[in-house]
Coordinates of C-alpha atoms in Angstrom, one line a residue:
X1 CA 73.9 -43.9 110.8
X2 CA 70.2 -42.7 111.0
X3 CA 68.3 -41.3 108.5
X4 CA 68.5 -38.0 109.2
X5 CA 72.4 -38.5 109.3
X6 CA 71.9 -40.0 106.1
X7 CA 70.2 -37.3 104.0
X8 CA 72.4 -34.7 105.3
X9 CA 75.5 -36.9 104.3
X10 CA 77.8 -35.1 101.8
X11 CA 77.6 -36.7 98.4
X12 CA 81.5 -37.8 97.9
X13 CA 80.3 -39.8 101.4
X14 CA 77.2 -41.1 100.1
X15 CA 78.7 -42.7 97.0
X16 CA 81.5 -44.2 98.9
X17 CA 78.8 -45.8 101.1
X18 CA 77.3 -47.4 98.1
X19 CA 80.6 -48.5 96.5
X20 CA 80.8 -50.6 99.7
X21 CA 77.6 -51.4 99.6
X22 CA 76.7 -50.0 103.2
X23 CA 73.6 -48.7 101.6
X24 CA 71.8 -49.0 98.3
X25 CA 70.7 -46.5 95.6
X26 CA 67.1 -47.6 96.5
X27 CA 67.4 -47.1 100.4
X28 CA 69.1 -43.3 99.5
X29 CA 66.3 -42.8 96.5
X30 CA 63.3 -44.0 99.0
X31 CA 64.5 -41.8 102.1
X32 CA 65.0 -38.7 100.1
X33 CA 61.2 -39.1 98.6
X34 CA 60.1 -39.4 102.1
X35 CA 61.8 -36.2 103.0
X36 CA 60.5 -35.0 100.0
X37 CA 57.0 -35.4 100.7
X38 CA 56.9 -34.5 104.0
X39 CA 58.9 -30.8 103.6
X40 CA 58.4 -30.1 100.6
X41 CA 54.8 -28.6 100.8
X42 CA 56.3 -26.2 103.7
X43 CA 59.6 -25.6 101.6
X44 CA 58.5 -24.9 98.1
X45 CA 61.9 -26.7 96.8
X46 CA 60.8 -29.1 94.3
X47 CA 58.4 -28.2 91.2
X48 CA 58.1 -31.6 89.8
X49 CA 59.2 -34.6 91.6
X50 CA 60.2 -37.7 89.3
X51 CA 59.1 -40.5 92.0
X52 CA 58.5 -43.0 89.2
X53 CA 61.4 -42.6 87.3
X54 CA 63.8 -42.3 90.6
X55 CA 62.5 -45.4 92.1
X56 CA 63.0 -47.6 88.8
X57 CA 66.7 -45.6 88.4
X58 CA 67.3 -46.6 92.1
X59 CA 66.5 -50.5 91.2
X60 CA 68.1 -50.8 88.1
X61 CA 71.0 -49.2 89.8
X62 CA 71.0 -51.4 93.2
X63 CA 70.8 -54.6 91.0
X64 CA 73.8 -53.5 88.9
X65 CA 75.5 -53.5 92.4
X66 CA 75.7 -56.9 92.3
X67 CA 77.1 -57.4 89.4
X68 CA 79.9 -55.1 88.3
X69 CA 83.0 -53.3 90.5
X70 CA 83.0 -50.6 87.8
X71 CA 81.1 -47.6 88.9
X72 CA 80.7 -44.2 87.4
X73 CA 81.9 -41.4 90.4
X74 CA 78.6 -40.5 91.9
X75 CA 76.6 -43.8 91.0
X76 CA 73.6 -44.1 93.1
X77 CA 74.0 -40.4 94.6
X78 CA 70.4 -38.8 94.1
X79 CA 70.4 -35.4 92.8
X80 CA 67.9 -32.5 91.4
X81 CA 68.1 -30.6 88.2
X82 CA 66.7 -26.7 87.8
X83 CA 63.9 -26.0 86.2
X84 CA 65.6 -24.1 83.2
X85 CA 67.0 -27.4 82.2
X86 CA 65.9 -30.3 79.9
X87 CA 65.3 -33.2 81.2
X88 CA 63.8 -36.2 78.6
X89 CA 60.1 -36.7 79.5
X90 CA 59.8 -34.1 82.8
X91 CA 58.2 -31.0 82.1
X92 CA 60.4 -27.8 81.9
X93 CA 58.5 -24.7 83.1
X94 CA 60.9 -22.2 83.6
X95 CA 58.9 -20.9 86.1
X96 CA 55.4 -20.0 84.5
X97 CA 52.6 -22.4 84.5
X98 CA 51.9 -21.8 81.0
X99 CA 54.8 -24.3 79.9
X100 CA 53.5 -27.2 82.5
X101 CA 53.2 -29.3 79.4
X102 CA 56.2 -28.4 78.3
X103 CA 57.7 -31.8 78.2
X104 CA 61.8 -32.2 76.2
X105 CA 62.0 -35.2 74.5
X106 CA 66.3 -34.6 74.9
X107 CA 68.9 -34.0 77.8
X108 CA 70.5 -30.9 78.1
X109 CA 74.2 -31.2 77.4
X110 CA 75.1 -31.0 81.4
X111 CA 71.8 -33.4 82.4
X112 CA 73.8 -35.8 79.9
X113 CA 77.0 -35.4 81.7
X114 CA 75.2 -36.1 85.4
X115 CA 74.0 -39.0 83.8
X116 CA 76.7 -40.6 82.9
X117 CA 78.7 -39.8 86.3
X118 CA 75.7 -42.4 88.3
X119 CA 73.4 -39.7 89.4
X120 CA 69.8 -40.6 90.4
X121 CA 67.6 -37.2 89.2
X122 CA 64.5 -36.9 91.9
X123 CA 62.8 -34.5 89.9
X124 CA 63.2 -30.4 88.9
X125 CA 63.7 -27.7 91.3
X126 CA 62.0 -24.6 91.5
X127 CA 63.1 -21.2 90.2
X128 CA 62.2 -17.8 89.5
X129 CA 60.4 -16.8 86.5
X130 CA 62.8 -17.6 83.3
X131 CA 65.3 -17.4 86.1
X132 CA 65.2 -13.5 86.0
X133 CA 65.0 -12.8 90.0
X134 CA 66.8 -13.7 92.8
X135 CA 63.9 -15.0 95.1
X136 CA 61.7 -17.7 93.7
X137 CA 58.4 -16.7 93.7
X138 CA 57.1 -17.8 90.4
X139 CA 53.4 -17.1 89.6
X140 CA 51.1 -19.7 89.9
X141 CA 54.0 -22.0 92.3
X142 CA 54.3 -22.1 95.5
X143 CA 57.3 -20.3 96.5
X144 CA 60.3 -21.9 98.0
X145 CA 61.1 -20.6 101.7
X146 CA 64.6 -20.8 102.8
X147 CA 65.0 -24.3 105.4
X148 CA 66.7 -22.0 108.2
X149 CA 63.7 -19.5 108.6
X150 CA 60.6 -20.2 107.0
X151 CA 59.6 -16.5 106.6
X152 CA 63.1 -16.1 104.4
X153 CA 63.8 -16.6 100.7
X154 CA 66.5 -19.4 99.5
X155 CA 67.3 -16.5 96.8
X156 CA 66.7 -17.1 93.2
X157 CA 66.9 -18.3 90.3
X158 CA 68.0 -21.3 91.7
X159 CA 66.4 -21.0 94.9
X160 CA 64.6 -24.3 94.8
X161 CA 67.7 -26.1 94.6
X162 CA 69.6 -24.8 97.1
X163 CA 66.5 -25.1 99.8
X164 CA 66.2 -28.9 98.6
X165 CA 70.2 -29.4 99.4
X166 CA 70.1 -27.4 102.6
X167 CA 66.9 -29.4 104.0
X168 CA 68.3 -32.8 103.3
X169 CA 65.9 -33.6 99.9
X170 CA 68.4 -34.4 98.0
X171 CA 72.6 -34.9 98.7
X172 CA 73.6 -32.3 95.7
X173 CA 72.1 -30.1 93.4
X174 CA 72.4 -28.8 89.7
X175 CA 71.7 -25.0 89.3
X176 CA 72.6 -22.1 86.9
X177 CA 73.8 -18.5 87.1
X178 CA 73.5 -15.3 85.0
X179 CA 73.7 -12.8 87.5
X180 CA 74.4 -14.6 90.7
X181 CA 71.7 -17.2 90.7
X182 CA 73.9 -20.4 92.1
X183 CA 76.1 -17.9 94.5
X184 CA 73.1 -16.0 95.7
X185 CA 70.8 -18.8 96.9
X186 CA 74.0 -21.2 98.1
X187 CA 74.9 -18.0 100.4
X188 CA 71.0 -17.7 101.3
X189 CA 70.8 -21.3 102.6
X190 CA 74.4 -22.0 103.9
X191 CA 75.9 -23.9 101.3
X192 CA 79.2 -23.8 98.9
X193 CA 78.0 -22.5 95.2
X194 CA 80.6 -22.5 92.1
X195 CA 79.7 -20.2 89.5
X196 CA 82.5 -22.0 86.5
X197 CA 84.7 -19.6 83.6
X198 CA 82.9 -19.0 81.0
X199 CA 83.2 -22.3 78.5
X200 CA 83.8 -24.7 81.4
X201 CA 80.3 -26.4 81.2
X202 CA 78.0 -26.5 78.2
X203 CA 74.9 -25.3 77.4
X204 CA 74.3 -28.0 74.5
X205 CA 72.1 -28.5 72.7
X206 CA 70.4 -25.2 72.9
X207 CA 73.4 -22.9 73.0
X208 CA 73.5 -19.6 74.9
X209 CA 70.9 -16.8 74.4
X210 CA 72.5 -13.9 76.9
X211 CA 76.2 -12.8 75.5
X212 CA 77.6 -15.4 77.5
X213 CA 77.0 -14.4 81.3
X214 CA 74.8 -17.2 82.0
X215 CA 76.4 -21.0 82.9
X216 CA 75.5 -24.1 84.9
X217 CA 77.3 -24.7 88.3
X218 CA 77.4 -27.1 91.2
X219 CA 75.4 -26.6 94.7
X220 CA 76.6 -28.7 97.3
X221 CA 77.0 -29.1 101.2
X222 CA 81.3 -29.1 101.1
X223 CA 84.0 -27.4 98.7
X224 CA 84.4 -30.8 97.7
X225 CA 81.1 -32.2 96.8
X226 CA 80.9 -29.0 95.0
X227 CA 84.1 -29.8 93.4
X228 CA 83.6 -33.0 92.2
X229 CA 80.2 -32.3 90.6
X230 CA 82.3 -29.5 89.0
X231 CA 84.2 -32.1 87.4
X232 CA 81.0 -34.0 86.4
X233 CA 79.9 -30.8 84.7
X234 CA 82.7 -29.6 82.7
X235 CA 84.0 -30.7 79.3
X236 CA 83.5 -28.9 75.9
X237 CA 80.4 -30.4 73.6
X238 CA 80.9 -30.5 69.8
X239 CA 80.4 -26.8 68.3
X240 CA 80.1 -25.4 72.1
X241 CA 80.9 -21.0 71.2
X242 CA 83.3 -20.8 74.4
X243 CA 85.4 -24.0 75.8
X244 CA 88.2 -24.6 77.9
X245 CA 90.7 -27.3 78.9
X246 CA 89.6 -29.8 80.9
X247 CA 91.0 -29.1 84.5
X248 CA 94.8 -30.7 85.3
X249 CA 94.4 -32.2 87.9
X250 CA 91.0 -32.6 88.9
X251 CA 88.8 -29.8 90.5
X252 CA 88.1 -32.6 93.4
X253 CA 92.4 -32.8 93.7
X254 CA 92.6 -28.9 94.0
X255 CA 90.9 -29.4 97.1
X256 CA 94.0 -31.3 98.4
X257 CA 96.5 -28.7 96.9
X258 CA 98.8 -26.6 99.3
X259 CA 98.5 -23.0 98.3
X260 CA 101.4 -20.7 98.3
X261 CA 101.0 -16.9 99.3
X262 CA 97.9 -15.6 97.2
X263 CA 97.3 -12.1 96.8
X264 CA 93.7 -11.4 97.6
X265 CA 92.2 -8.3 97.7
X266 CA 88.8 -7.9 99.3
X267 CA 85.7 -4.9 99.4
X268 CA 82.5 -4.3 100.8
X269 CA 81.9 -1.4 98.8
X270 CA 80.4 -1.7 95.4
X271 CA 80.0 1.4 93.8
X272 CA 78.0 3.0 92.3
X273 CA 75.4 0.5 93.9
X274 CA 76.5 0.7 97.9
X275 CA 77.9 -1.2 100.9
X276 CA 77.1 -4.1 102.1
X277 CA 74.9 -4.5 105.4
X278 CA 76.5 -5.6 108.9
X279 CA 76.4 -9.0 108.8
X280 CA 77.2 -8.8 105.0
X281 CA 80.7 -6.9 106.1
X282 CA 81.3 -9.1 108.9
X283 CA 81.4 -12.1 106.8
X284 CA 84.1 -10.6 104.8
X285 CA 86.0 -9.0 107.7
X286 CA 86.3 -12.6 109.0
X287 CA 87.2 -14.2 105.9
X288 CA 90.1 -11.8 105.5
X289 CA 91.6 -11.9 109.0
X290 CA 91.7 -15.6 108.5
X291 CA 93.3 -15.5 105.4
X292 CA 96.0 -12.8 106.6
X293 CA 96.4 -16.0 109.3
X294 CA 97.3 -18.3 106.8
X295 CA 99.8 -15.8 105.4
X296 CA 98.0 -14.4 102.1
X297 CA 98.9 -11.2 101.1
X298 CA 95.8 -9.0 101.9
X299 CA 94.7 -5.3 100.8
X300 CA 91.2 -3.6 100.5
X301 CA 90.7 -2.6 96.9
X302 CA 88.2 -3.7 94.7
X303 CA 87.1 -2.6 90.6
X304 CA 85.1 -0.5 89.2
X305 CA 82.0 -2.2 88.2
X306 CA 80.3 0.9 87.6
X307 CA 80.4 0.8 83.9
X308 CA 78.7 -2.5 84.0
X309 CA 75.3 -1.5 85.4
X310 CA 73.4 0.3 82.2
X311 CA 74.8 -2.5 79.5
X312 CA 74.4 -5.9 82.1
X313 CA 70.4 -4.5 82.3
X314 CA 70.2 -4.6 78.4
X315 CA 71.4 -8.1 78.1
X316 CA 69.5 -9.3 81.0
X317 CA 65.9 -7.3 79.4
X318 CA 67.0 -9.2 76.0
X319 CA 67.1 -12.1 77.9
X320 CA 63.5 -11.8 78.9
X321 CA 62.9 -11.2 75.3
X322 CA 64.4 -14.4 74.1
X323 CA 62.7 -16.7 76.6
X324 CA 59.3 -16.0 73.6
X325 CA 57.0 -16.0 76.1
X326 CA 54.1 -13.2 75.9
X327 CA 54.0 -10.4 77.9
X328 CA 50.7 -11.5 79.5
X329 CA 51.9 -14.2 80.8
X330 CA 54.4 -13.1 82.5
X331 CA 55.0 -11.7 85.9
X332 CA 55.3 -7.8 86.2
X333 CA 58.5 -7.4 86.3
X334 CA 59.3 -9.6 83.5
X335 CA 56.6 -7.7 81.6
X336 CA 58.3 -4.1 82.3
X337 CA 61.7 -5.9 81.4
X338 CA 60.5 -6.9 78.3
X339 CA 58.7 -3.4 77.3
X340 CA 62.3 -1.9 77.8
X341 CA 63.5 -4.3 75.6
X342 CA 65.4 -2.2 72.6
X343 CA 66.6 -2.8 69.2
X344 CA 69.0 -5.4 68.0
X345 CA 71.7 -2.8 67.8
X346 CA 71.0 -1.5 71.0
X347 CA 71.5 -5.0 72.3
X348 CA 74.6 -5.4 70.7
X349 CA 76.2 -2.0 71.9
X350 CA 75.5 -3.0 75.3
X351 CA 77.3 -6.5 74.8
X352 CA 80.3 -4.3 73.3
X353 CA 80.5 -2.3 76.0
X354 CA 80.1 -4.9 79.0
X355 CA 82.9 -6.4 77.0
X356 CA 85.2 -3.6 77.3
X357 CA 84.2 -3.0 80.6
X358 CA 85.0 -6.5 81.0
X359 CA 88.5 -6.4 80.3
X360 CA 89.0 -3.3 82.5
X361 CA 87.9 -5.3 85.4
X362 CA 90.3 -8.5 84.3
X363 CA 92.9 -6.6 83.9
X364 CA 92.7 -6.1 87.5
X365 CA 93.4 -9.5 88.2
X366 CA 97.1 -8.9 86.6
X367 CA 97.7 -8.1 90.0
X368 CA 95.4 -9.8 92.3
X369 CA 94.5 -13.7 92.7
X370 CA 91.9 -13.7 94.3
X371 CA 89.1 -11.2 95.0
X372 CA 87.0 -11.5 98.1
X373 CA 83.2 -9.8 97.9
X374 CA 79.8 -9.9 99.8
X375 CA 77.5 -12.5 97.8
X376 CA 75.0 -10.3 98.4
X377 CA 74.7 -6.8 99.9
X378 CA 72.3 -7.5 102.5
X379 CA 70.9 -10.6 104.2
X380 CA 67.8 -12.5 102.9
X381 CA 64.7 -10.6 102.1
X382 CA 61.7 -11.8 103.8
X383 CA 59.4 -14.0 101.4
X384 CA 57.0 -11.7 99.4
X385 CA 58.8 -8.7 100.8
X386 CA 59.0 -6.9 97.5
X387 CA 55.6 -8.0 96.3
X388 CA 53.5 -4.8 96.5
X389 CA 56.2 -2.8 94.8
X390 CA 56.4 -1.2 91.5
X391 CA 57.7 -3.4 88.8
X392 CA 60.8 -0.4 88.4
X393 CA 61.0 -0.1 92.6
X394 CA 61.4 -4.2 92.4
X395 CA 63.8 -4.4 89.7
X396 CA 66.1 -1.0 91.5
X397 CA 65.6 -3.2 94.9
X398 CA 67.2 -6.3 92.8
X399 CA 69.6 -4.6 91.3
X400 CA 71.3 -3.5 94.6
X401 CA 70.6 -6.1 96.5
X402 CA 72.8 -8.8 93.8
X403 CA 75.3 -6.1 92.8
X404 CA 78.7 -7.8 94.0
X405 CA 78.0 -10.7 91.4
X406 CA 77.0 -9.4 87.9
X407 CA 80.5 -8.5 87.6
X408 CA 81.6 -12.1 87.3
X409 CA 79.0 -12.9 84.9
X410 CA 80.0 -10.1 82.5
X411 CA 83.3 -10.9 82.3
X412 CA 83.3 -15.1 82.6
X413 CA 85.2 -15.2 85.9
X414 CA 84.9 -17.6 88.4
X415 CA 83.5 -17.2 91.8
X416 CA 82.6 -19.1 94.7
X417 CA 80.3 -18.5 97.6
X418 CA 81.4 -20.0 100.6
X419 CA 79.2 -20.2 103.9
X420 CA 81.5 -18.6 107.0
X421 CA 78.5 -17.7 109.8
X422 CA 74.8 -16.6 110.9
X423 CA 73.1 -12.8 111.0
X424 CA 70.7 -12.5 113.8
X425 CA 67.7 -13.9 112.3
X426 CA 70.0 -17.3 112.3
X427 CA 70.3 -16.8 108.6
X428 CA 73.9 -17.9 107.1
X429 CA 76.5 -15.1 106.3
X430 CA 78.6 -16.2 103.4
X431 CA 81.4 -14.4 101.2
X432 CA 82.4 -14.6 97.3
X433 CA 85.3 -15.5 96.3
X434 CA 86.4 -14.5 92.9
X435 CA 89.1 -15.5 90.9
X436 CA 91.4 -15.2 87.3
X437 CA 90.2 -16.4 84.1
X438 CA 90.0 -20.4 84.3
X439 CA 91.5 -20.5 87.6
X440 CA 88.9 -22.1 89.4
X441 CA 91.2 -24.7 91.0
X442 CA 92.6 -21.8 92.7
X443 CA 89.4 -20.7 94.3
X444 CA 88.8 -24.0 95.4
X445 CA 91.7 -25.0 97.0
X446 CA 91.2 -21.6 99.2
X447 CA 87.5 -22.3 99.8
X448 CA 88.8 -25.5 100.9
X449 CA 91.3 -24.2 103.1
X450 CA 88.5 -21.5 104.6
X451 CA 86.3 -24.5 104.9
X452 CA 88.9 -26.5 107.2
X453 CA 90.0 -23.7 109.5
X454 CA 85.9 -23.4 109.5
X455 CA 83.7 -26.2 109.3
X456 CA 80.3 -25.8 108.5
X457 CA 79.5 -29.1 107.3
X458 CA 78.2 -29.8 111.1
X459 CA 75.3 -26.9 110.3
X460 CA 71.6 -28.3 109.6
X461 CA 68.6 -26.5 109.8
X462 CA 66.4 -27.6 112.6
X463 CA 62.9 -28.4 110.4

């Protein structure tokens, strides 16, 4: 296999190779540097690379090879971690260059779970500011381009990871999501993007600042590498607020599971916010033929997320709020969120009513398995596209632009976003998949079964 083969090689694949000892931690850790430094000045991807620390990781690693049969899942596997999450010793900027010396001297809960499954962490990927927009074009960073058009954004916040994964610098990636920000920039850059239920992975040791909406989730190249770094992820941490079961079987095993005949419903319309562009419909249109192929029950209907709009803003301004940074030095449309920021009881109204919005939308699901959506309701905005706008025209634009994946977030669904073609700029087209409380094996085992009668894995940007 060449290297390029290589760095594109899903990460299930990859850690087989090194159980068998076809390649070593080091010869993975050393070609994805290389890649590293020669993309990622063009791709924006990485905002601190751990060279160092990988390297002597990789060694230690390759020299237990030798030794010892017992081997954590993904040991030797290199993989990146967002910027919003600790790592011990690595700075943790969340996006503004104020907090460059911000250096954790502890692991965030899920960093401590990666850990333990083998990963090698290269370094931190880029993100929006505090991880409030979905395009990464942090002040005072350079910003991170999408690997299948250059002029394109990966999406945001956790555009930097998803540009590393889909450019072959590293073979998986760690990302978060409050408001679409693993969906949005997997669908961006062609890749498969689990946002978990609310209380599948946790946000130890710092706890949860934003009502709930916000969690960590897998980016990877297959349903399955997504999966399986699901299963890394998930497990409930001593005095976590929200927990589930662990998953019986495995999230990995779902992928394997025969489905019955789901009920899936599917829209392109997301009121009051709008309809989805062309190529956004025409990824769902494809999806749902397919699945009326494989003999799901389908019918176009969709919630009302309309009640969501006015109390998801007020959680996501408090969120600004809470990050404690100043308003001058943050971006502008961090500063206008925070200058709407209201009162504590304001902020707490607006959780009560996303909540009982919340359950209107869930109680949907009493009828419905599955719900298919647009990740997004238009294709990839053009990097800088939105810079010369008002801070209230840019924060309408966003707004619209995310509006099929909020929903989720307010109400701790699962969802998936799952690539299924290209728009005409040779951009990937990819659909949401949203499912019952908890039920995420369900979504995977149909993302898996979309990805089978559709194979994307083949797909590579041509850098």
């Amino acid at each position: 296999m060449n290297k390029i083969d290589l760095a594109f090689t899903p990460a299930l694949e990859l850690a087989r190779l090194i159980r068998h000892r076809e390649v070593s931690p080091l010869e993975l850790v050393e070609l994805y540097l290389e890649r590293i430094q020669l993309l990622n000045p063009q791709l924006g991807s990485y905002f601190t690379v751990t060279a160092d620390l990988a390297i002597a990781d990789a060694k230690a690693k390759t020299e237990t090879l030798s030794t010892t049969s017992e081997l954590p899942p993904f040991f030797g596997v290199p993989i990146s971690i967002k910027d919003l999450n600790a790592v011990a010793g690595v700075p943790c900027t969340y996006g503004n260059p104020a907090l460059m010396q911000n250096i954790p001297n502890y692991d965030d809960g899920v960093v401590t779970r990666i850990k333990q499954a083998g990963f090698i962490i290269l370094g931190k990927t880029a993100t929006s500011e505090i991880g409030s927009f979905p395009y990464s074009e942090p002040m005072g960073f350079p910003p991170a381009r999408n690997p299948w058009n250059l002029e394109y954004t990966p999406g945001g916040s956790s555009g930097g990871a998803a540009a590393a994964v889909a450019a072959g610098l590293c073979a998986i990636a760690q990302g978060s999501d409050g408001g679409g920000s693993v969906r949005g920039p997997a669908a961006c850059c062609g890749l498969v993007g689990i946002k978990p239920s609310r209380g599948r992975v946790t946000h130890a040791p710092v706890g949860d600042r934003v009502a709930g909406i916000a969690t960590n989730g897998p980016i990877g190249r297959t349903v399955a590498d997504a999966a399986a770094l699901l299963d890394v992820m998930s497990g409930y941490v001593t005095g976590d607020p929200y927990w589930l079961p662990d998953p019986e079987p495995s999230f990995l095993a779902a992928t394997q599971e025969k489905l019955g005949n789901l009920r899936i419903a599917f829209s392109t319309n997301i009121p009051p916010l709008g309809e989805a562009d062309a190529n956004c419909q025409q990824g769902v249109l494809q999806t749902v033929k397919l699945l009326e192929q494989f003999g799901h029950t389908v019918e176009e209907k969709c919630p009302d997320f309309s009640g969501l709009v006015e109390p998801f803003q007020v959680v996501w301004q408090a969120g600004v709020a809470a990050s404690g940074i100043p308003a001058e030095a943050l971006q502008p449309v961090n500063r206008f969120l925070l200058a709407r920021t209201g009162s504590v009881g304001e902020y707490l109204q607006a959780i009560s009513q996303m909540q009982i919005v919340a359950r209107q939308i869930v109680a949907f699901f009493d009828t419905v398995d599955v719900l298919v959506l647009p990740v997004y309701l238009h294709s990839p905005i053009r990097v800088g596209e939105w810079a010369n706008l008002s801070p209230e025209e840019t924060f309408a634009n966003i707004m619209r632009w995310v509006a099929p994946c909020p929903g989720a977030n307010a109400t701790g669904q699962p969802a998936i976003a799952l690539p299924v073609g290209f728009d005409s700029n040779g951009l990937p087209i990819s659909v949401q998949l949203i499912g019952k409380p908890a039920a995420e094996a369900t979504l995977i085992s149909l993302a898996a079964q979309i990805e089978a009668a559709n194979p994307w894995i083949q797909h590579r940007p041509a850098l």
